[in-house]
Amino acid sequence: MDYSNNRYFDLFRKQKENQYKVANTNYKGRTKKLVAIKHAIEVTYKDQIREALYNDFKKPFAETDLTEIYQIIGEIKHAKKYLKSWMSNHKVSTPLALFGTSSWYKYEPKGVCLIISPWNYPLNLTFDPLVSAIAAGNTVIIKPSELTPNISSVMAKIIKDLFHENEVALIQGEVETSQELLKLPFNHIFFTGSPKVGKIVMEAAAKNLSSVTLELGGKSPTIIDETANIKSAVKKIVWGKFLNNGQTCVAPDYILINETIKDDFIQSFKTQLEHFFTKDVINSNSICRILNSDHFDRLINHLENAKSKNATIEIGGKSDSDKNFLEPTVISNLPEDASLLESEIFGPILPIKTYKTLYEAINYINSKEKPLSLYIYSSNKKNIDFILNNTRAGTTCINNNLLQASNHYLPFGGSNNSGMGKSHGFFGFQEFSNTRAILKQNFKGFIENFYPPYTSAKQKLIDLTIKWF
Ligand code: NAD
């Protein structure tokens, strides 16, 4: 295939030519690069990162520190600790029939990789996969979201500061930039974004049989049963839902609550909201804004749709279009065809649905696409096991939310509509690696007894081998 007309082919070619040099670095060389990224984010560019995210969508500095900077620093520390063992040869056993051989596998770099990232945690979701890609020994082209231009510019500066473009390059641009890049025969594509665009990425990748990791979104349900500690559950859900103002892939999208505790839940929710953000939420410095007017309008349309179907606004509902501000809003009594129950909300609106039995709750969840995250609040082990065994989800957190995405020892990712492949820690390293199987013949082995010509004696030996070895 001729790619010479592609705007980015020259850069791609340079990375391809350089890939073995990058691949053949040892763990010390790779760690050095990771430590340089850590220093840039933690020290040199920290203030610029905070300012940029504030300018992009008024993200509070504390949230930038916790959900962007801290996450990447943690990922780097974790990789630094384990990279040597991840990169070593992994010996495996030898079946008797292969006597005379030894076997092992190793993780080799995939080659030239593409990372496409979204706007909602733009720094974290660009550098987190980058850490894994570098740890695994790849060269990388990055395309961040065009919707958060301030942080994209800072990220471009960091990458330019630390890497030659034949190793890591960041290209800023609109959707067309992604589309042009996606035509190139990358060895791996790591995409984070919506399921809709995930399908476009996978289709483009199929043309070159590039492997893909798709970190997608969807509706993450939260089940609260009658044994849950309501006050504690509410505190965590208010935090998990309104962190980043609901613009989080693993945010609790909607609540499924036992009908007997709904009123207590809503009462407690109001109190907790005031405690976190005061009664004057619009002036609170602890909550960021909806990204832009398109997303603001999308959320207002959801709200209008709910109102037109006689849903009950339990809390909030007021908005200010000049500031892309919508009060934290809780809605109940939504009919099944309400748009809020059909698409990922990705904003400060929380629908509540009640259930009578847990069967009803899990049947509802199982009638939808597999979620990225499913949350359970309960103090009854039987109920927790019942939910875990009868639903499917990429990740689950019990008696809390979001935290499952912060443990570097856990894989992170969805299933089917919410994604494929895993990231974080070893799982991210593995995703950017080809697991190469190696068998070495050490001395004349048993297997040569099976070579042609196939005499009756050999057939007997084959029969014995099938039966006993
Ligand atoms: P998006 O899918 O609109 O965009 C993501 C990236 O894809 C951007 O860089 C964009 O430029 C590019 N893109 C957009 N349209 C494209 C097209 N037609 N062809 C090629 N590239 C295209 O997602 P978003 O709005 O930036 O982010 C929100 C979505 O991402 C939500 O669905 C959320 O749940 C999901 N998300 C998932 C995770 C995860 O880890 N699973 C994390 C964050 C966000």
Coordinates of C-alpha atoms and ligand atoms in Angstrom, one line a residue:
M1 CA 0.0 0.0 0.0
D2 CA 1.3 3.5 -0.9
Y3 CA 1.1 5.9 2.0
S4 CA 3.3 8.6 0.6
N5 CA 0.3 11.0 0.1
N6 CA -0.5 10.8 3.8
R7 CA 0.4 14.1 5.7
Y8 CA 1.9 12.1 8.6
F9 CA 3.7 9.4 6.6
D10 CA 7.1 11.1 6.9
L11 CA 6.9 11.2 10.7
F12 CA 5.5 7.6 10.8
R13 CA 8.4 6.4 8.6
K14 CA 11.0 8.1 10.9
Q15 CA 9.5 6.3 13.9
K16 CA 9.5 3.0 12.0
E17 CA 13.2 3.5 11.1
N18 CA 14.0 4.2 14.7
Q19 CA 11.8 1.5 16.3
Y20 CA 14.5 -1.1 16.9
K21 CA 16.8 1.4 18.5
V22 CA 14.0 2.3 20.9
A23 CA 13.0 -1.4 21.4
N24 CA 16.5 -2.4 22.3
T25 CA 16.8 -0.1 25.3
N26 CA 17.1 -1.9 28.6
Y27 CA 14.9 -1.3 31.7
K28 CA 17.3 1.4 32.9
G29 CA 17.0 3.4 29.7
R30 CA 13.3 3.1 29.7
T31 CA 13.0 4.0 33.3
K32 CA 15.1 7.1 32.7
K33 CA 12.6 8.3 30.2
L34 CA 9.7 7.7 32.6
V35 CA 11.5 9.6 35.4
A36 CA 12.0 12.5 33.0
I37 CA 8.2 12.6 32.3
K38 CA 7.6 12.4 36.1
H39 CA 9.8 15.4 36.7
A40 CA 8.2 17.4 33.9
I41 CA 4.7 16.8 35.2
E42 CA 5.4 17.0 38.9
V43 CA 7.8 19.9 38.9
T44 CA 8.7 21.8 35.6
Y45 CA 5.2 22.0 34.1
K46 CA 3.0 21.6 37.2
D47 CA 1.8 25.2 37.3
Q48 CA 1.2 25.4 33.5
I49 CA -0.8 22.1 33.7
R50 CA -3.0 23.5 36.5
E51 CA -3.5 26.8 34.7
A52 CA -4.3 25.1 31.4
L53 CA -6.9 22.8 32.8
Y54 CA -8.5 25.7 34.7
N55 CA -8.7 27.7 31.4
D56 CA -10.1 24.7 29.5
F57 CA -13.0 24.0 31.9
K58 CA -12.3 25.6 35.3
K59 CA -11.0 22.5 36.8
P60 CA -10.0 23.1 40.4
F61 CA -6.3 22.8 41.1
A62 CA -6.9 20.1 43.7
E63 CA -8.8 18.0 41.2
T64 CA -6.0 18.4 38.7
D65 CA -3.5 17.3 41.3
L66 CA -5.5 14.3 42.3
T67 CA -7.0 13.0 39.1
E68 CA -4.4 14.0 36.5
I69 CA -1.0 14.5 38.1
Y70 CA -1.1 12.0 40.9
Q71 CA -2.4 9.3 38.7
I72 CA 0.4 9.6 36.2
I73 CA 3.1 9.9 38.9
G74 CA 1.6 6.7 40.5
E75 CA 1.7 4.9 37.2
I76 CA 5.4 5.8 36.7
K77 CA 6.4 4.8 40.2
H78 CA 4.7 1.5 39.7
A79 CA 6.3 0.8 36.3
K80 CA 9.7 1.8 37.7
K81 CA 9.3 -0.8 40.5
Y82 CA 8.3 -3.7 38.2
L83 CA 9.7 -2.9 34.8
K84 CA 12.8 -5.1 35.2
S85 CA 10.7 -8.2 36.0
W86 CA 8.1 -7.4 33.3
M87 CA 10.9 -7.2 30.7
S88 CA 12.7 -10.4 31.7
N89 CA 12.2 -13.8 30.1
H90 CA 9.4 -15.9 31.6
K91 CA 10.3 -19.6 31.7
V92 CA 7.5 -22.1 31.3
S93 CA 7.4 -25.9 31.8
T94 CA 8.0 -28.5 29.1
P95 CA 5.6 -31.4 28.4
L96 CA 7.3 -34.9 28.4
A97 CA 6.7 -35.2 24.6
L98 CA 8.9 -32.2 24.0
F99 CA 11.7 -33.6 26.1
G100 CA 15.0 -32.1 25.0
T101 CA 13.6 -28.5 24.6
S102 CA 13.2 -25.5 26.9
S103 CA 10.6 -22.7 26.5
W104 CA 10.0 -19.2 27.6
Y105 CA 8.1 -16.1 26.5
K106 CA 9.0 -12.5 26.5
Y107 CA 7.2 -9.2 26.0
E108 CA 8.5 -7.5 22.9
P109 CA 7.5 -4.0 21.8
K110 CA 4.7 -3.9 19.2
G111 CA 6.6 -1.2 17.3
V112 CA 5.0 2.2 16.2
C113 CA 1.9 3.0 18.2
L114 CA -0.8 5.6 18.0
I115 CA -2.5 7.1 21.1
I116 CA -5.7 9.0 20.6
S117 CA -7.0 10.6 23.8
P118 CA -10.2 12.3 24.9
W119 CA -10.8 15.7 26.6
N120 CA -12.2 14.8 30.0
Y121 CA -9.0 13.8 31.8
P122 CA -6.7 15.0 29.0
L123 CA -3.4 14.8 30.7
N124 CA -4.0 11.5 32.5
L125 CA -5.5 9.8 29.6
T126 CA -2.7 10.8 27.3
F127 CA 0.3 10.1 29.6
D128 CA -1.1 7.0 31.3
P129 CA -1.0 5.0 28.0
L130 CA 2.2 6.8 27.0
V131 CA 3.9 5.5 30.2
S132 CA 2.9 1.9 29.3
A133 CA 4.0 2.4 25.6
I134 CA 7.4 3.7 26.6
A135 CA 7.8 1.0 29.3
A136 CA 7.1 -1.6 26.6
G137 CA 9.7 0.0 24.3
N138 CA 7.6 1.5 21.5
T139 CA 7.7 4.7 19.5
V140 CA 4.5 6.7 19.8
I141 CA 2.5 9.3 17.9
I142 CA -0.1 11.1 20.1
K143 CA -3.2 12.8 19.0
P144 CA -4.9 14.6 22.0
S145 CA -8.5 16.0 21.9
E146 CA -9.0 19.3 20.1
L147 CA -11.6 20.3 22.7
T148 CA -9.1 21.1 25.5
P149 CA -6.5 23.2 23.5
N150 CA -4.8 24.8 26.5
I151 CA -3.7 21.5 28.0
S152 CA -2.9 20.0 24.6
S153 CA -0.4 22.9 24.0
V154 CA 1.3 22.2 27.4
M155 CA 1.5 18.4 26.6
A156 CA 3.0 19.3 23.2
K157 CA 5.7 21.3 24.9
I158 CA 6.5 18.5 27.4
I159 CA 6.8 15.9 24.6
K160 CA 9.0 18.3 22.5
D161 CA 11.2 19.0 25.5
L162 CA 11.8 15.3 26.3
F163 CA 11.7 13.4 23.0
H164 CA 13.0 13.5 19.5
E165 CA 10.0 13.2 17.1
N166 CA 11.4 9.9 15.8
E167 CA 10.6 8.4 19.2
V168 CA 7.5 10.3 20.6
A169 CA 5.6 13.0 18.8
L170 CA 2.4 14.8 19.6
I171 CA 0.2 16.2 16.8
Q172 CA -2.6 18.7 17.6
G173 CA -5.5 18.8 15.3
E174 CA -9.2 18.3 14.7
V175 CA -11.0 15.1 13.9
E176 CA -9.5 15.0 10.4
T177 CA -6.1 14.7 12.0
S178 CA -7.2 11.5 13.7
Q179 CA -8.7 10.2 10.5
E180 CA -5.6 10.8 8.5
L181 CA -3.4 9.2 11.2
L182 CA -5.7 6.2 11.4
K183 CA -5.0 5.4 7.7
L184 CA -1.3 4.5 8.6
P185 CA -0.3 0.9 9.4
F186 CA 0.4 1.4 13.1
N187 CA 1.4 -1.7 15.0
H188 CA -1.0 -0.8 17.8
I189 CA -3.7 1.8 18.3
F190 CA -4.7 2.8 21.8
F191 CA -7.9 4.8 21.7
T192 CA -9.8 6.4 24.6
G193 CA -13.2 8.0 23.8
S194 CA -16.8 7.2 23.0
P195 CA -18.1 3.9 21.8
K196 CA -19.3 5.7 18.6
V197 CA -15.8 6.8 17.6
G198 CA -14.3 3.5 19.0
K199 CA -16.2 1.7 16.1
I200 CA -14.6 4.1 13.6
V201 CA -11.2 3.5 15.0
M202 CA -11.6 -0.3 15.0
E203 CA -12.8 -0.2 11.4
A204 CA -9.8 1.9 10.3
A205 CA -7.5 -0.4 12.3
A206 CA -8.9 -3.5 10.5
K207 CA -7.6 -2.2 7.1
N208 CA -4.1 -2.7 8.4
L209 CA -4.8 -5.4 11.0
S210 CA -3.4 -3.1 13.6
S211 CA -4.2 -4.3 17.1
V212 CA -6.4 -2.0 19.2
T213 CA -7.1 -1.1 22.8
L214 CA -10.4 0.6 23.0
E215 CA -11.1 2.4 26.3
L216 CA -14.7 3.5 25.9
G217 CA -17.6 4.7 27.9
G218 CA -21.3 4.1 28.5
K219 CA -23.7 4.0 31.4
S220 CA -22.3 2.8 34.7
P221 CA -25.0 1.8 37.1
T222 CA -24.9 2.1 40.9
I223 CA -27.0 -0.4 42.9
I224 CA -27.9 0.5 46.5
D225 CA -29.6 -2.2 48.4
E226 CA -31.6 -1.9 51.6
T227 CA -28.7 -3.0 53.8
A228 CA -26.4 -0.2 52.6
N229 CA -25.1 2.5 54.9
I230 CA -27.0 5.4 53.2
K231 CA -25.0 8.3 54.7
S232 CA -21.7 6.7 53.7
A233 CA -22.9 5.7 50.2
V234 CA -24.3 9.2 49.6
K235 CA -21.0 10.9 50.5
K236 CA -19.1 8.7 48.1
I237 CA -21.6 9.0 45.3
V238 CA -21.8 12.8 45.5
W239 CA -18.0 12.8 45.3
G240 CA -17.8 10.3 42.5
K241 CA -20.6 11.9 40.4
F242 CA -19.6 15.5 40.7
L243 CA -15.8 15.1 40.5
N244 CA -15.0 16.7 37.1
N245 CA -18.7 17.7 37.1
G246 CA -19.8 14.2 36.1
Q247 CA -17.6 14.2 33.0
T248 CA -15.9 11.0 34.0
C249 CA -16.0 7.7 32.1
V250 CA -16.5 5.7 35.3
A251 CA -18.9 8.2 37.0
P252 CA -22.0 6.7 38.5
D253 CA -24.4 7.3 35.5
Y254 CA -27.6 6.3 37.3
I255 CA -28.8 4.9 40.6
L256 CA -30.8 1.7 41.1
I257 CA -32.1 1.9 44.7
N258 CA -34.3 -0.3 46.8
E259 CA -37.6 1.6 46.9
T260 CA -37.8 1.5 50.7
I261 CA -34.7 3.8 51.1
K262 CA -35.2 6.2 48.2
D263 CA -36.5 9.1 50.3
D264 CA -33.7 8.9 52.9
F265 CA -31.2 8.7 50.1
I266 CA -32.5 11.9 48.5
Q267 CA -32.6 13.8 51.8
S268 CA -29.1 12.8 52.6
F269 CA -27.9 13.7 49.1
K270 CA -29.2 17.3 49.5
T271 CA -27.3 17.7 52.7
Q272 CA -24.1 16.3 51.3
L273 CA -24.2 18.5 48.2
E274 CA -24.5 21.6 50.4
H275 CA -21.6 20.4 52.5
F276 CA -19.3 19.9 49.5
F277 CA -20.3 22.9 47.4
T278 CA -22.4 25.2 49.7
K279 CA -26.0 26.4 48.7
D280 CA -24.3 28.8 46.2
V281 CA -22.9 26.0 43.9
I282 CA -22.4 28.3 41.0
N283 CA -19.7 30.2 42.9
S284 CA -18.1 27.1 44.5
N285 CA -14.4 26.7 43.6
S286 CA -14.7 23.0 44.2
I287 CA -16.6 22.0 41.0
C288 CA -15.5 22.5 37.4
R289 CA -17.6 23.6 34.5
I290 CA -19.3 21.6 31.7
L291 CA -16.7 21.6 28.9
N292 CA -18.5 23.8 26.3
S293 CA -21.8 25.1 25.0
D294 CA -22.4 21.9 22.8
H295 CA -22.2 19.7 25.9
F296 CA -24.2 22.2 28.0
D297 CA -27.0 22.2 25.3
R298 CA -26.9 18.4 25.2
L299 CA -27.5 18.2 28.9
I300 CA -30.2 20.8 28.9
N301 CA -31.9 18.8 26.1
H302 CA -31.8 15.8 28.4
L303 CA -33.4 17.8 31.2
E304 CA -36.1 19.2 28.9
N305 CA -36.8 15.8 27.6
A306 CA -37.2 14.5 31.2
K307 CA -39.5 17.4 32.2
S308 CA -41.7 16.8 29.1
K309 CA -42.2 13.3 30.3
N310 CA -43.3 14.4 33.8
A311 CA -40.1 13.2 35.6
T312 CA -39.5 14.6 39.1
I313 CA -36.6 17.0 39.6
E314 CA -35.7 16.1 43.2
I315 CA -32.6 18.3 43.5
G316 CA -31.2 21.2 41.4
G317 CA -32.2 21.8 37.7
K318 CA -31.2 25.5 37.4
S319 CA -28.7 26.5 34.8
D320 CA -26.7 29.4 33.4
S321 CA -25.8 29.1 29.8
D322 CA -23.3 32.0 29.9
K323 CA -21.2 30.0 32.3
N324 CA -21.9 26.5 31.0
F325 CA -23.2 25.8 34.5
L326 CA -25.9 23.3 35.5
E327 CA -26.7 22.7 39.1
P328 CA -26.0 19.2 40.4
T329 CA -29.3 17.6 39.5
V330 CA -31.1 14.5 40.7
I331 CA -34.2 13.2 38.8
S332 CA -36.6 10.4 39.6
N333 CA -39.7 8.9 38.1
L334 CA -38.2 8.8 34.6
P335 CA -40.1 6.8 32.0
E336 CA -38.2 4.1 30.1
D337 CA -38.0 6.2 26.9
A338 CA -36.4 9.2 28.6
S339 CA -33.2 10.2 26.9
L340 CA -31.4 10.3 30.2
L341 CA -31.8 6.5 30.5
E342 CA -30.7 5.8 26.9
S343 CA -27.4 7.5 26.5
E344 CA -24.3 8.2 28.6
I345 CA -25.0 11.3 30.6
F346 CA -21.4 12.7 31.1
G347 CA -22.5 15.6 33.2
P348 CA -24.0 16.7 36.5
I349 CA -27.4 14.9 36.2
L350 CA -28.1 11.8 38.2
P351 CA -31.3 9.7 37.5
I352 CA -32.7 7.5 40.2
K353 CA -34.7 4.4 39.5
T354 CA -36.2 2.3 42.3
Y355 CA -36.5 -1.5 42.4
K356 CA -38.4 -3.9 44.5
T357 CA -36.2 -7.0 44.2
L358 CA -32.5 -7.4 43.2
Y359 CA -33.7 -9.6 40.2
E360 CA -35.4 -6.5 38.8
A361 CA -32.3 -4.4 39.2
I362 CA -29.9 -6.9 37.5
N363 CA -32.5 -7.6 34.8
Y364 CA -32.6 -3.9 34.0
I365 CA -28.7 -3.7 33.9
N366 CA -28.5 -6.8 31.7
S367 CA -31.0 -5.4 29.2
K368 CA -28.4 -2.7 28.4
E369 CA -24.9 -2.7 27.0
K370 CA -22.2 -4.0 29.3
P371 CA -21.1 -1.1 31.5
L372 CA -17.5 0.1 32.0
S373 CA -18.2 0.1 35.8
L374 CA -20.8 -1.2 38.0
Y375 CA -21.1 -0.1 41.6
I376 CA -22.6 -1.9 44.6
Y377 CA -23.5 -0.4 47.9
S378 CA -24.5 -3.2 50.3
S379 CA -23.5 -4.8 53.6
N380 CA -25.0 -8.2 52.6
K381 CA -22.4 -10.6 51.1
K382 CA -25.0 -12.7 49.5
N383 CA -26.4 -9.7 47.7
I384 CA -23.0 -8.6 46.6
D385 CA -22.1 -12.1 45.3
F386 CA -25.5 -12.3 43.6
I387 CA -24.9 -9.1 41.7
L388 CA -21.3 -9.9 40.8
N389 CA -22.3 -13.4 39.5
N390 CA -25.2 -12.3 37.5
T391 CA -24.0 -9.1 35.7
R392 CA -21.0 -8.3 33.5
A393 CA -18.9 -5.1 33.7
G394 CA -15.4 -3.9 32.9
T395 CA -14.8 -3.0 36.5
T396 CA -16.6 -3.0 39.9
C397 CA -16.2 -1.1 43.1
I398 CA -18.0 -2.2 46.2
N399 CA -19.1 0.4 48.8
N400 CA -17.3 3.1 46.9
N401 CA -16.8 4.4 43.4
L402 CA -14.0 5.4 41.0
L403 CA -11.3 4.0 43.2
Q404 CA -11.0 0.8 41.1
A405 CA -9.4 2.9 38.4
S406 CA -6.6 4.1 40.8
N407 CA -5.1 0.8 41.8
H408 CA -2.2 0.2 39.5
Y409 CA -2.3 -3.5 40.4
L410 CA -5.7 -3.9 38.8
P411 CA -6.5 -4.0 35.1
F412 CA -8.7 -1.2 33.8
G413 CA -11.0 -1.4 30.8
G414 CA -14.4 -2.3 29.5
S415 CA -16.1 -5.2 27.8
N416 CA -17.7 -5.0 24.3
N417 CA -19.5 -1.7 24.0
S418 CA -17.5 -0.2 26.9
G419 CA -14.2 -1.3 25.4
M420 CA -11.6 -4.0 24.8
G421 CA -8.2 -4.6 26.1
K422 CA -6.9 -3.4 29.5
S423 CA -4.7 -0.6 30.7
H424 CA -2.7 0.4 33.9
G425 CA 0.4 -1.2 35.4
F426 CA 1.4 -4.6 34.0
F427 CA -1.8 -4.8 32.0
G428 CA -0.9 -1.6 30.1
F429 CA 2.6 -2.8 29.5
Q430 CA 1.2 -6.1 28.2
E431 CA -1.2 -4.2 25.9
F432 CA 1.6 -2.4 24.2
S433 CA 3.7 -5.7 23.9
N434 CA 3.6 -8.8 21.7
T435 CA 3.9 -11.9 23.9
R436 CA 6.5 -13.8 21.9
A437 CA 6.7 -17.5 22.5
I438 CA 10.2 -19.1 22.2
L439 CA 11.1 -22.8 22.2
K440 CA 14.7 -23.9 22.0
Q441 CA 15.9 -27.4 21.0
N442 CA 18.7 -28.2 23.4
F443 CA 19.5 -31.8 22.4
K444 CA 18.1 -34.5 20.2
G445 CA 14.6 -34.9 21.5
F446 CA 11.9 -37.5 21.8
I447 CA 9.9 -35.8 19.0
E448 CA 12.2 -37.1 16.3
N449 CA 10.8 -40.6 16.8
F450 CA 7.6 -39.3 15.1
Y451 CA 9.3 -38.2 11.8
P452 CA 8.4 -40.0 8.6
P453 CA 8.3 -42.6 7.3
Y454 CA 5.3 -43.6 9.4
T455 CA 6.0 -47.2 10.1
S456 CA 3.7 -49.4 12.3
A457 CA 6.2 -49.1 15.1
K458 CA 6.0 -45.4 15.0
Q459 CA 2.2 -45.5 14.9
K460 CA 2.3 -47.5 18.1
L461 CA 4.6 -44.9 19.7
I462 CA 2.2 -42.1 18.6
D463 CA -0.7 -44.1 20.1
L464 CA 1.2 -44.5 23.4
T465 CA 2.1 -40.8 23.4
I466 CA -1.5 -39.7 22.9
K467 CA -2.6 -42.0 25.7
W468 CA 0.2 -41.3 28.3
F469 CA 2.0 -38.0 27.6
Ligands
NAD1 P1 -14.7 11.2 21.4 O1 -14.8 9.8 21.1 O2 -15.6 12.2 20.8 O3 -13.2 11.7 21.0 C1 -12.0 11.1 21.5 C2 -10.9 11.3 20.5 O4 -11.3 10.8 19.2 C3 -10.5 12.8 20.3 O5 -9.1 13.0 20.3 C4 -11.1 13.2 18.9 O6 -10.4 14.1 18.2 C5 -11.1 11.8 18.2 N1 -12.3 11.7 17.3 C6 -13.5 12.2 17.4 N2 -14.3 11.9 16.4 C7 -13.5 11.2 15.5 C8 -13.7 10.5 14.3 N3 -14.9 10.6 13.7 N4 -12.7 9.8 13.7 C9 -11.5 9.8 14.3 N5 -11.2 10.4 15.5 C10 -12.2 11.0 16.1 O7 -14.7 11.3 23.0 P2 -14.6 12.5 24.0 O8 -15.8 13.3 23.9 O9 -13.3 13.2 23.9 O10 -14.6 11.8 25.4 C11 -15.8 11.3 26.0 C12 -16.0 9.8 25.8 O11 -14.9 9.1 26.2 C13 -17.1 9.3 26.8 O12 -17.9 8.3 26.1 C14 -16.3 8.7 27.9 O13 -17.0 7.7 28.6 C15 -15.2 8.1 27.1 N6 -14.0 7.9 28.0 C16 -13.6 6.6 28.3 C17 -12.5 6.5 29.2 C18 -12.0 5.1 29.5 O14 -10.9 5.0 30.1 N7 -12.7 4.0 29.2 C19 -11.9 7.6 29.7 C20 -12.3 8.8 29.4 C21 -13.4 9.0 28.5

